[in-house]
Structures are given as structure tokens and as C-alpha cells.
Short mmCIF file of C-alpha atoms in Angstrom, two decimals:
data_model
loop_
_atom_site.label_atom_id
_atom_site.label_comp_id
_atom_site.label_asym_id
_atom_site.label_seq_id
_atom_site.Cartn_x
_atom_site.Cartn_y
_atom_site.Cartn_z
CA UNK A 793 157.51 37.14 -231.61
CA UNK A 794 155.40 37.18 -228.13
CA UNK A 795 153.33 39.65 -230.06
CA UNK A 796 152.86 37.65 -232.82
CA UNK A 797 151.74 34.87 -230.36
CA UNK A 798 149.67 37.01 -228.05
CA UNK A 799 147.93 38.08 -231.52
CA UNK A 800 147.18 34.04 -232.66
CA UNK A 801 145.96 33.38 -229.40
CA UNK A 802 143.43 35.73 -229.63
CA UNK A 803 142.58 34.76 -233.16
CA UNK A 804 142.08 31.45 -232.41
CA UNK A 805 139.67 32.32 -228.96
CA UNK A 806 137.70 34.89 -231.06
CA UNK A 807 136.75 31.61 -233.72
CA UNK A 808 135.69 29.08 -230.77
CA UNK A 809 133.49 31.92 -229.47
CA UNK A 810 132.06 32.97 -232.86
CA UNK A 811 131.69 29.57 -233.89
CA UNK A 812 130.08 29.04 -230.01
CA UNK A 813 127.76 31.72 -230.55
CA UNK A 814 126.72 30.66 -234.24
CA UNK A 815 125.89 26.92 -232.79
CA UNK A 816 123.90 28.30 -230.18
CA UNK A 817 122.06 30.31 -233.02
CA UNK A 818 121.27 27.51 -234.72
CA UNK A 819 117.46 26.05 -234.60
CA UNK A 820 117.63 22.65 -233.15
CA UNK A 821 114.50 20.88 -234.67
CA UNK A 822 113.45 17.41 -233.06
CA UNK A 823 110.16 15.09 -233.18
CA UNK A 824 108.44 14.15 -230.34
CA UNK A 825 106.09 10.74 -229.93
CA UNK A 826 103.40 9.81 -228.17
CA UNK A 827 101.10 6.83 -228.08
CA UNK A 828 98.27 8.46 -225.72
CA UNK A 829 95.20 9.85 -227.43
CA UNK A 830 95.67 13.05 -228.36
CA UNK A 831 93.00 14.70 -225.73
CA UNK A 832 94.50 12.86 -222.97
CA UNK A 833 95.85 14.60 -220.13
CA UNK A 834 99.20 13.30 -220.61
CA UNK A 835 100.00 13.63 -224.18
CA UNK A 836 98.41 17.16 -223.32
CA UNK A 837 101.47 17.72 -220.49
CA UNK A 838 103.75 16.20 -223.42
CA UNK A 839 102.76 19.18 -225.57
CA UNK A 840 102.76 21.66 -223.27
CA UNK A 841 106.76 20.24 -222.58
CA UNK A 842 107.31 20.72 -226.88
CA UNK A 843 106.09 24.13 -226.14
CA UNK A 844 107.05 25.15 -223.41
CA UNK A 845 110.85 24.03 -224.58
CA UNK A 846 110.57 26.27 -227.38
CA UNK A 847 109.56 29.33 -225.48
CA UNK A 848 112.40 29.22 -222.67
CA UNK A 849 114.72 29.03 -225.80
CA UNK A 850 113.67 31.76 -227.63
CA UNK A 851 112.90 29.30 -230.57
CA UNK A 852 116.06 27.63 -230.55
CA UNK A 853 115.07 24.38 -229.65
CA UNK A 854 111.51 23.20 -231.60
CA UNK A 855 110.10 20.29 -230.96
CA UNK A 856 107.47 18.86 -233.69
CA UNK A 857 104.65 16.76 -231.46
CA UNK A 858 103.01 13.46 -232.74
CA UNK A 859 100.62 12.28 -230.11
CA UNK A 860 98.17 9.22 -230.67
CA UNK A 861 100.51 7.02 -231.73
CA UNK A 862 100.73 8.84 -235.30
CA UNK A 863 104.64 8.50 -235.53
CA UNK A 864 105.19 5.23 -232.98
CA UNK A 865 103.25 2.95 -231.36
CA UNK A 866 104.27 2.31 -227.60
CA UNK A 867 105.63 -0.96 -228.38
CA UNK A 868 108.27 0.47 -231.09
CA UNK A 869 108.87 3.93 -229.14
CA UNK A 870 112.02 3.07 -226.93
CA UNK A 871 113.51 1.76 -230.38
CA UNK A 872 111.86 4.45 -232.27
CA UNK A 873 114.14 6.82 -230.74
CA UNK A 874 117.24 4.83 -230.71
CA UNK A 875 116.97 4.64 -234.30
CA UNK A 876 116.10 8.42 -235.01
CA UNK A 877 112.20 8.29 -236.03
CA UNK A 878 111.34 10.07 -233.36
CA UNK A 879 113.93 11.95 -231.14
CA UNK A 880 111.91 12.04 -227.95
CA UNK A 881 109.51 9.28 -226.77
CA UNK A 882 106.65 8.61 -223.99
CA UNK A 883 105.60 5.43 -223.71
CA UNK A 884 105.94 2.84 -220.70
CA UNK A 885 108.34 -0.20 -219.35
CA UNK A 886 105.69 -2.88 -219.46
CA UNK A 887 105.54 -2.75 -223.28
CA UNK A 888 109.40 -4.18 -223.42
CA UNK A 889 109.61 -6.59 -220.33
CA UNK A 890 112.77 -7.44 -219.83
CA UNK A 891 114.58 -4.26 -221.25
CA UNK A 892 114.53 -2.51 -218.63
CA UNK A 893 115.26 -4.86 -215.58
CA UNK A 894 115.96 -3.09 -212.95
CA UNK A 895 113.27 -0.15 -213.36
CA UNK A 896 110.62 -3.38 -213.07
CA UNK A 897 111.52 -3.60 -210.05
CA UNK A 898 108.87 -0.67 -209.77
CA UNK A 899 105.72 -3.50 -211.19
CA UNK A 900 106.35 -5.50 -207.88
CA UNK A 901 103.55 -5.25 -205.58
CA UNK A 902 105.65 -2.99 -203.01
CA UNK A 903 102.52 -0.95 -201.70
CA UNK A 904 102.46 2.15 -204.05
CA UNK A 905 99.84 3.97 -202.40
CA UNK A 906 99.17 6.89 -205.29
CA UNK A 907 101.32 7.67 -208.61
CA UNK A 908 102.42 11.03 -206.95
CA UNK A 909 104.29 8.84 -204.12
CA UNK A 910 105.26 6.62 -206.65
CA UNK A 911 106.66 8.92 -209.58
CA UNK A 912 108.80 10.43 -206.15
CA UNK A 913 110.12 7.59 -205.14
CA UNK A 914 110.71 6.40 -208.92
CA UNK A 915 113.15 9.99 -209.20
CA UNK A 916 114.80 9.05 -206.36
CA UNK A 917 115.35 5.47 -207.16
CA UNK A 918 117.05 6.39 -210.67
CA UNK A 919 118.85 9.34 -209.05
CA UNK A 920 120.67 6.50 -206.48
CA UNK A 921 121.10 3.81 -208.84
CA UNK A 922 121.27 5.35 -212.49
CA UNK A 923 120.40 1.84 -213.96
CA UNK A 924 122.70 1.13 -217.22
CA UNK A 925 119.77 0.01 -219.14
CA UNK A 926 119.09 3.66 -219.81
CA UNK A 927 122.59 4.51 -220.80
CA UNK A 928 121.31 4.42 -224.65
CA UNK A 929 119.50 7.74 -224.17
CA UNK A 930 118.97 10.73 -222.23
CA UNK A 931 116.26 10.40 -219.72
CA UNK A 932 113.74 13.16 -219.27
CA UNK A 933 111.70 11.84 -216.90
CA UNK A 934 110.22 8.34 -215.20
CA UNK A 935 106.75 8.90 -213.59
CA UNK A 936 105.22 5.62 -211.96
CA UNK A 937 101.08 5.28 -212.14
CA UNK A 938 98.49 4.60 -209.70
CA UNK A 939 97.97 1.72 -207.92
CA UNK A 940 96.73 -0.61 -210.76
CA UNK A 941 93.75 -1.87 -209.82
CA UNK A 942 91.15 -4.44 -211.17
CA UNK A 943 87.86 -3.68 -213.44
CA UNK A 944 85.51 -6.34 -214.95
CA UNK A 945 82.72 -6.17 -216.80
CA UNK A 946 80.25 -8.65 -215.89
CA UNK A 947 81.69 -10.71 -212.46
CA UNK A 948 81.82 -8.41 -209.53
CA UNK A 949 85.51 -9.84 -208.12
CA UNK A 950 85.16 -9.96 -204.16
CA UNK A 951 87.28 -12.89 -203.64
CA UNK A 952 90.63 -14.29 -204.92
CA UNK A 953 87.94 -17.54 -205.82
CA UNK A 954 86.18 -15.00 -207.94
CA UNK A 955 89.16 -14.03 -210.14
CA UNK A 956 89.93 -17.47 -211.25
CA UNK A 957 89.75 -18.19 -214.57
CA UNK A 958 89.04 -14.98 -215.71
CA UNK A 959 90.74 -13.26 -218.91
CA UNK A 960 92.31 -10.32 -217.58
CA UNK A 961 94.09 -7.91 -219.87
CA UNK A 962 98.15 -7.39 -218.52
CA UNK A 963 101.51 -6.99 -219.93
CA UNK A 964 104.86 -7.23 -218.08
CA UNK A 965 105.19 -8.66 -214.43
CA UNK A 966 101.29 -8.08 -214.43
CA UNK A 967 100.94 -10.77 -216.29
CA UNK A 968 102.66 -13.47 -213.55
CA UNK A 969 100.94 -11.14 -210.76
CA UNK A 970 97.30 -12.01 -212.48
CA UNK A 971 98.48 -15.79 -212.87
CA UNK A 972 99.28 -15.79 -209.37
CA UNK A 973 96.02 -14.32 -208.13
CA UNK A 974 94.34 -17.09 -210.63
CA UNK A 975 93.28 -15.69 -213.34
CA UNK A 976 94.59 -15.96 -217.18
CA UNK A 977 96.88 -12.63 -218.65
CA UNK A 978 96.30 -11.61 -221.84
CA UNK A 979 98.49 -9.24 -223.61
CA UNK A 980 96.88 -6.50 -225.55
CA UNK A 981 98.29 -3.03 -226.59
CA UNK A 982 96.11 -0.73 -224.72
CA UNK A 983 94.58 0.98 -227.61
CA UNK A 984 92.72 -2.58 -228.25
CA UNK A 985 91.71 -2.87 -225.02
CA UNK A 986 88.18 -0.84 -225.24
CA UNK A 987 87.24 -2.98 -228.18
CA UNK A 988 88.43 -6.07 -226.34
CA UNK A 989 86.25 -5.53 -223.27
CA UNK A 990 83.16 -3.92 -225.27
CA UNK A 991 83.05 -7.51 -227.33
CA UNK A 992 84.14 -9.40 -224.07
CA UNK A 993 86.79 -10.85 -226.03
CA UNK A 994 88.51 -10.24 -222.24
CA UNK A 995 86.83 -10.59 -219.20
CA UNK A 996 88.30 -7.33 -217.51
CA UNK A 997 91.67 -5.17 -217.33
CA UNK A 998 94.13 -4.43 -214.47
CA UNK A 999 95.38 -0.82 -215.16
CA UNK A 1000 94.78 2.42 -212.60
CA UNK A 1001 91.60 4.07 -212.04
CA UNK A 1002 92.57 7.07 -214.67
CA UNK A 1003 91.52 4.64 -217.56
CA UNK A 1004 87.73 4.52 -216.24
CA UNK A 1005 87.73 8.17 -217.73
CA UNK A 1006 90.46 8.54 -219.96
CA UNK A 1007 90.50 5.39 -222.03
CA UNK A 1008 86.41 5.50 -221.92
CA UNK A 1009 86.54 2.14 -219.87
CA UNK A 1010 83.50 3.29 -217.70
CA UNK A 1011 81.35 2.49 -220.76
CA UNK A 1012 82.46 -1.07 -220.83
CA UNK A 1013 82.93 -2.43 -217.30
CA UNK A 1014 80.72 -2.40 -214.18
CA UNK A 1015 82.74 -3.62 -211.54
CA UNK A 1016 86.16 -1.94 -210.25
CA UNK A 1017 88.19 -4.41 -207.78
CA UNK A 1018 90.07 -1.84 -205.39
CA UNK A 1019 93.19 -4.02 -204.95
CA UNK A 1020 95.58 -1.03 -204.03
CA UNK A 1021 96.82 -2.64 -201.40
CA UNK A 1022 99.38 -4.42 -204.02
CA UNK A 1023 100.56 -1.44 -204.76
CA UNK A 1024 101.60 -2.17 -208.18
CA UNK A 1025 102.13 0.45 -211.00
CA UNK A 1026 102.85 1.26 -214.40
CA UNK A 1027 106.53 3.43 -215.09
CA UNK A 1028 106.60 5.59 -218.01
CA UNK A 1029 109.30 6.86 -219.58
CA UNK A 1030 110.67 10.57 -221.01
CA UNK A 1031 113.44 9.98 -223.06
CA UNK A 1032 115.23 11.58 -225.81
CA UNK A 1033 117.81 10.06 -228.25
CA UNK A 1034 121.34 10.77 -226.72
CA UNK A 1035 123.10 11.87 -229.97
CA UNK A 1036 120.12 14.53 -230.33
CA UNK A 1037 120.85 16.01 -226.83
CA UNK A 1038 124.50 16.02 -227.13
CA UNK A 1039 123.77 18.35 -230.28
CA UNK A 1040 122.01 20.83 -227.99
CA UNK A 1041 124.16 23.69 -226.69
CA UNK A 1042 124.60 23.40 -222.56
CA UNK A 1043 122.03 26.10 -222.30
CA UNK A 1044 119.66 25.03 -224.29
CA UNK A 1045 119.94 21.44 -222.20
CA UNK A 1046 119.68 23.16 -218.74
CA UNK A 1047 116.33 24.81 -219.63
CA UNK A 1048 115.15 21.75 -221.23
CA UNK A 1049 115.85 19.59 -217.78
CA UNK A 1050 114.17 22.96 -216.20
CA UNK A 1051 110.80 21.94 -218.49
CA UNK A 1052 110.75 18.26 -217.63
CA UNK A 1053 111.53 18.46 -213.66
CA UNK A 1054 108.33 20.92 -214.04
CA UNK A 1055 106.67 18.48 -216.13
CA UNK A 1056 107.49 15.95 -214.21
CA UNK A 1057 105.71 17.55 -210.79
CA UNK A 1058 102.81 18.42 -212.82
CA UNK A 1059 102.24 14.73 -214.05
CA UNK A 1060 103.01 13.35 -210.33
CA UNK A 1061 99.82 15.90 -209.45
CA UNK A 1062 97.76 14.77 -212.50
CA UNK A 1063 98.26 10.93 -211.53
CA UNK A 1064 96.25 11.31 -208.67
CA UNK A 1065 93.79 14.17 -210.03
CA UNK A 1066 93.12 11.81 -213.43
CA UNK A 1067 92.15 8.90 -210.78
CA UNK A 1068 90.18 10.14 -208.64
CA UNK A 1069 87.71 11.99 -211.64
CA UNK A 1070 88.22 8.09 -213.28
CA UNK A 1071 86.57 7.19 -210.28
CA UNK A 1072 83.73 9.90 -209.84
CA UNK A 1073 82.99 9.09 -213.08
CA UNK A 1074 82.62 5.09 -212.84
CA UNK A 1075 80.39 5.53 -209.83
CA UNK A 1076 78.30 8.67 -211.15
CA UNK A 1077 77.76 6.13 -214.43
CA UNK A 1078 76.37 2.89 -211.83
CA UNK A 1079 79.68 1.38 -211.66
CA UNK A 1080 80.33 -0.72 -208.20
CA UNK A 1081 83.40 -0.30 -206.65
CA UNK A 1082 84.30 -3.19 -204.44
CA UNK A 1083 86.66 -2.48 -201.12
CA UNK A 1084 88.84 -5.63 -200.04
CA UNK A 1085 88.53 -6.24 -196.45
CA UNK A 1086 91.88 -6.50 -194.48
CA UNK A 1087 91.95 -10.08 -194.15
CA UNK A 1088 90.95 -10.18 -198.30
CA UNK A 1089 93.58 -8.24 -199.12
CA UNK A 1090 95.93 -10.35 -196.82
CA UNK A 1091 95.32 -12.90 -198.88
CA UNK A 1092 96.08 -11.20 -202.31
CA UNK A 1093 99.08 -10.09 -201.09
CA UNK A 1094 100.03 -13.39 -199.61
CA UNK A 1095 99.66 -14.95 -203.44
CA UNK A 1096 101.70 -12.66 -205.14
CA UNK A 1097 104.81 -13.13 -203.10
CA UNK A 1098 106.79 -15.39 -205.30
CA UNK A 1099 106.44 -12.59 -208.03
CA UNK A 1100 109.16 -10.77 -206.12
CA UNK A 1101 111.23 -14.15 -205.48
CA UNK A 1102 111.25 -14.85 -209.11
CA UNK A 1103 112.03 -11.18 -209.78
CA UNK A 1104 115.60 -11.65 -207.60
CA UNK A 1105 115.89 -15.13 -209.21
CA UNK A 1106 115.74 -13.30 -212.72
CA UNK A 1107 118.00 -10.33 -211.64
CA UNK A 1108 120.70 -12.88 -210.00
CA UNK A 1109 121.08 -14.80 -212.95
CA UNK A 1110 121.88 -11.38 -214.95
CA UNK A 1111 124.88 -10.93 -212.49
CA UNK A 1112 123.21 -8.93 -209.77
CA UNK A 1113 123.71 -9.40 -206.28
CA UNK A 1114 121.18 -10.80 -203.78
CA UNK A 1115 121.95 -8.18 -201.37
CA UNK A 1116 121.77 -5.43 -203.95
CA UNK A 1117 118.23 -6.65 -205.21
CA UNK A 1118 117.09 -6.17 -201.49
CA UNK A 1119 118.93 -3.16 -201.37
CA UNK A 1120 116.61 -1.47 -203.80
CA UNK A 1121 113.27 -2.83 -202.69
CA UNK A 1122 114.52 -1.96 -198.93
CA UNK A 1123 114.98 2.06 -200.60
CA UNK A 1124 111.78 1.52 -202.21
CA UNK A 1125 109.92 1.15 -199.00
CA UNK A 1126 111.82 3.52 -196.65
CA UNK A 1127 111.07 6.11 -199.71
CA UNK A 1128 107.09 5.73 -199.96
CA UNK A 1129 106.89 6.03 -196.24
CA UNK A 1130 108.09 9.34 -196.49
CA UNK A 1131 106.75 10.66 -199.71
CA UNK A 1132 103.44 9.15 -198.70
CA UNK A 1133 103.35 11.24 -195.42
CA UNK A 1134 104.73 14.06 -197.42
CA UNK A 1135 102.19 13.78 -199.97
CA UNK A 1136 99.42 14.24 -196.73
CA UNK A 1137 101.96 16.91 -195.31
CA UNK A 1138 101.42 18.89 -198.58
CA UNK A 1139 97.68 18.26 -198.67
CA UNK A 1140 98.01 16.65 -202.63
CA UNK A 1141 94.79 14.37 -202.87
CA UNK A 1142 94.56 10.71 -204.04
CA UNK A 1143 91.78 8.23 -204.96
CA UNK A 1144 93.18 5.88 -201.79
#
């Protein structure tokens, strides 16, 4: 009878681990989106992820690659992959304000000094708090921009007098930050933007120096207002539907967290690197760049401080605590003090 038992036993441990081995054989074939152009540097770094994911897996995970918005547009993507068009998605947070709540707390004006501080301290931040709004999918990735900074096309902006009443492309908290500095948001998806300023349907665009290059905006604007002292930025998101990573064997998901923490190093390098030529490039082309003096800049900052009051308003009324709202933005400063000085440490340039 023990025999008998003995021989079941193994029966039944020989079927997991054929069946095991048989799953893991299996070709695991997902589509990825992205709204970027397709030559830009980051739906480049996208494709080199698809690729790369494939390669460490000896083909067992492929990953079909729609960049330029061919499959979703960065307004739909987040839902896009909830619903299964696409099973991984790049786009950004300030497409869906409101849907990702505590992440925003990352469009504050909280002195971002340069998008690889920023993407460092934005790992860190989701590592501590794992916000629930994600819970719906796997994240990949979050990598925070730039300092966002302001370009016009015909008014040189010296002065928070010269802002007002200007039509100034933004989305998300952007939008109360420009309102509060005096000039009129207007929300455009940023593939319309380039049209929008070429026909000065808008009167200039607050988004970080990489566009000057990347989105062509050095063609259509002369001035660049270097507001970094804000320190506001744009987070983008990695993300891949959570049913579709469940499916993937646990080896296939550690190399594919192996890609993206490599990806995500090489985009917190490319932030700055895509800036900084976005800048060459303005100024090689005629553009002015105009430096805020310190007392300037006092005053910019000074105006958008109810932006962060009406942020902890919001987030109260959702059920958060006071104390936990100053919580994060205390983190948030103690951590770009030391990635900043770690980014000079480690000798990675920036535009600032």
C-alpha cells in the first residue's frame, strides 16, 4: 500500500513539473503602446525594452511594439491596457488628472532640479508608499521629466507681469500652476501642440527643454522662460496589464523587471542628455533663453503656493490624512537633496 502511495506521489509531482516546464515553453505574445513619435528617444528605449525582453527569454516572451500612437493615444493608454488593446503602455499622469492622486503629488512645484533626480526620487517614492491607484496593473516603471519650463513664441516672459494673459498650453496641476502665475491653460494633447504654436492658436507651452528638439518646438518659439526653480515635472508611466503578467512564468517576470530597472536608469540618463541637446539646439537656432533672477523667481514660487494647499485640500477630502500628505512631500524633499548631490557625486550632467 505505502508503495502504491510512494508511486502516486511521484506521478502526480512528475505532471506539475511537466506541465511547469510545458508553460514555461510556451511563447507569451503581448502588444506594447506608445504615443511618442516613433524616432523619439523614448519610444526608441521602449523598443529596445520589447527587444531586449525577448532576447533574455530566449523568445519566450515577445512583445509586438506600436509607437506613435498607432495602437493608443496617451489619453486612452492607462485604459487601453486595462481593457486588453494593448498589454503594456507608456504614456504620462497628466493626461488622466485625478486618476492617479497621489503620484501628482510629483506636478507640485517641489524643486525638481533634473528628471534623473526626479525619476530617483519618483522609484523611491512608489517603493515607500505603493499608492493603490496602481493596484489595477503591474508597474514597470515611473520616470519623472525635467523641470518643465516655459517657451513662447513671440513675448519674451521676464516677469510674472509678462505672463499674464497669455495662452499657455498645460494639462493636469499645470494648468492651476499657469493660472496662478497669470496666464490662461489650455489643454491640448501634445501631438497638436506644434500646429497650435506654428498658427499661434496658443501663445506658448510649459513642458521640459527635451521638446525644443524632440517635438521640433525650436522651429516655432523664440523665447524659453527658465523657470526651473518650480521644479515641476511630468511622471510617465510603464505599465503592463496585471492579468498578462500573472500569465508569465516567475522567470520570465524576474528578467522582465531585470529589463525595465535597466530601462529605467537609461531613461533617468536620457532625461537630462535629451534637455540639454533641446537646449543647444534652441540657442544654436537664435532662440533666447531668459534666466530668472533670485528675487524673480521668489516671486514665482511665492504664487504658486496655494497649488500645494489645494492639492492637501483635494487629497483630505479623499480620506487622506493631513499629516500623511506632508509626510510625502517632507520624503520628497529629503530625497532630491540626496539624489541631487548624488547625481553631481556621479558626474551625470543636466541642463540646470
Amino acid at each position: 500500500m505505502k508503495r502504491i502511495f510512494l508511486f502516486f506521489v511521484f506521478l502526480i509531482c512528475l505532471i506539475l513539473a511537466t506541465s511547469s516546464l510545458v508553460r514555461s515553453a510556451e511563447v507569451i505574445k503581448l502588444k506594447a503602446a506608445n504615443y511618442l513619435p516613433v524616432t523619439h528617444p523614448m519610444s526608441l528605449l521602449n523598443g529596445w525594452f520589447c527587444d531586449e525582453v525577448k532576447k533574455r527569454t530566449n523568445g519566450r516572451v515577445e512583445i509586438t511594439y506600436y509607437p506613435g500612437g498607432t495602437l493608443l493615444s496617451p489619453v486612452k493608454m492607462y485604459d487601453g491596457v486595462l481593457t486588453g488593446i494593448a498589454d503594456l503602455g507608456f504614456s504620462h499622469i497628466q493626461y488622466t488628472r485625478g486618476r492617479f492622486p497621489v503620484t501628482e503629488v510629483f506636478d507640485l512645484p517641489l524643486g525638481f532640479p533634473s528628471g534623473w533626480t526626479a525619476t530617483m526620487v519618483a522609484t523611491d517614492f512608489f517603493n515607500k508608499y505603493k499608492p493603490k491607484e496602481w493596484d489595477d496593473v503591474h508597474v514597470l516603471y515611473l520616470t519623472t521629466s525635467g523641470p518643465i519650463i516655459l517657451q513662447t513664441i513671440n513675448k519674451p516672459v521676464k516677469t510674472l507681469e509678462d505672463l499674464k494673459g497669455l495662452k499657455i498650453r498645460a494639462v493636469g496641476q499645470m494648468s492651476d500652476i499657469i493660472k496662478l502665475l497669470g496666464g490662461v491653460p489650455v489643454p491640448l494633447p501634445m501631438p497638436d501642440v506644434y500646429d497650435a504654436l506654428r498658427r499661434a492658436v496658443i501663445d506658448g507651452v510649459t513642458v521640459d527643454l527635451s521638446t525644443l528638439k524632440y517635438w521640433k518646438f525650436a522651429e516655432v518659439t523664440k523665447y524659453v522662460t527658465a523657470d526651473w526653480q518650480l521644479g515641476t515635472g511630468i511622471t510617465f508611466y510603464w505599465v503592463i496589464n496585471k492579468n498578462k503578467w500573472n500569465a508569465i512564468p516567475p522567470e520570465g517576470q524576474k528578467i522582465v523587471t531585470e529589463v525595465a530597472t535597466e530601462a529605467r536608469d537609461k531613461q533617468a540618463a536620457l532625461w537630462d542628455q535629451m534637455d540639454i541637446e533641446g537646449r543647444d539646439l534652441f540657442t544654436s537656432k537664435g532662440g533666447q533663453v531668459i534666466e530668472l533672477s533670485d528675487s524673480e523667481a521668489s516671486r514665482w514660487i511665492k504664487a504658486v503656493e496655494p497649488v500645494i494647499g489645494e492639492y492637501k485640500k483635494t487629497m483630505v477630502s479623499k480620506g487622506h490624512k493631513d499629516t500623511d500628505i506632508d509626510g510625502w512631500i517632507k520624503f520628497i524633499k529629503e530625497r532630491i537633496a540626496y539624489w541631487h548631490k548624488e547625481q553631481k557625486r556621479r558626474g551625470v550632467p543636466s541642463a540646470f
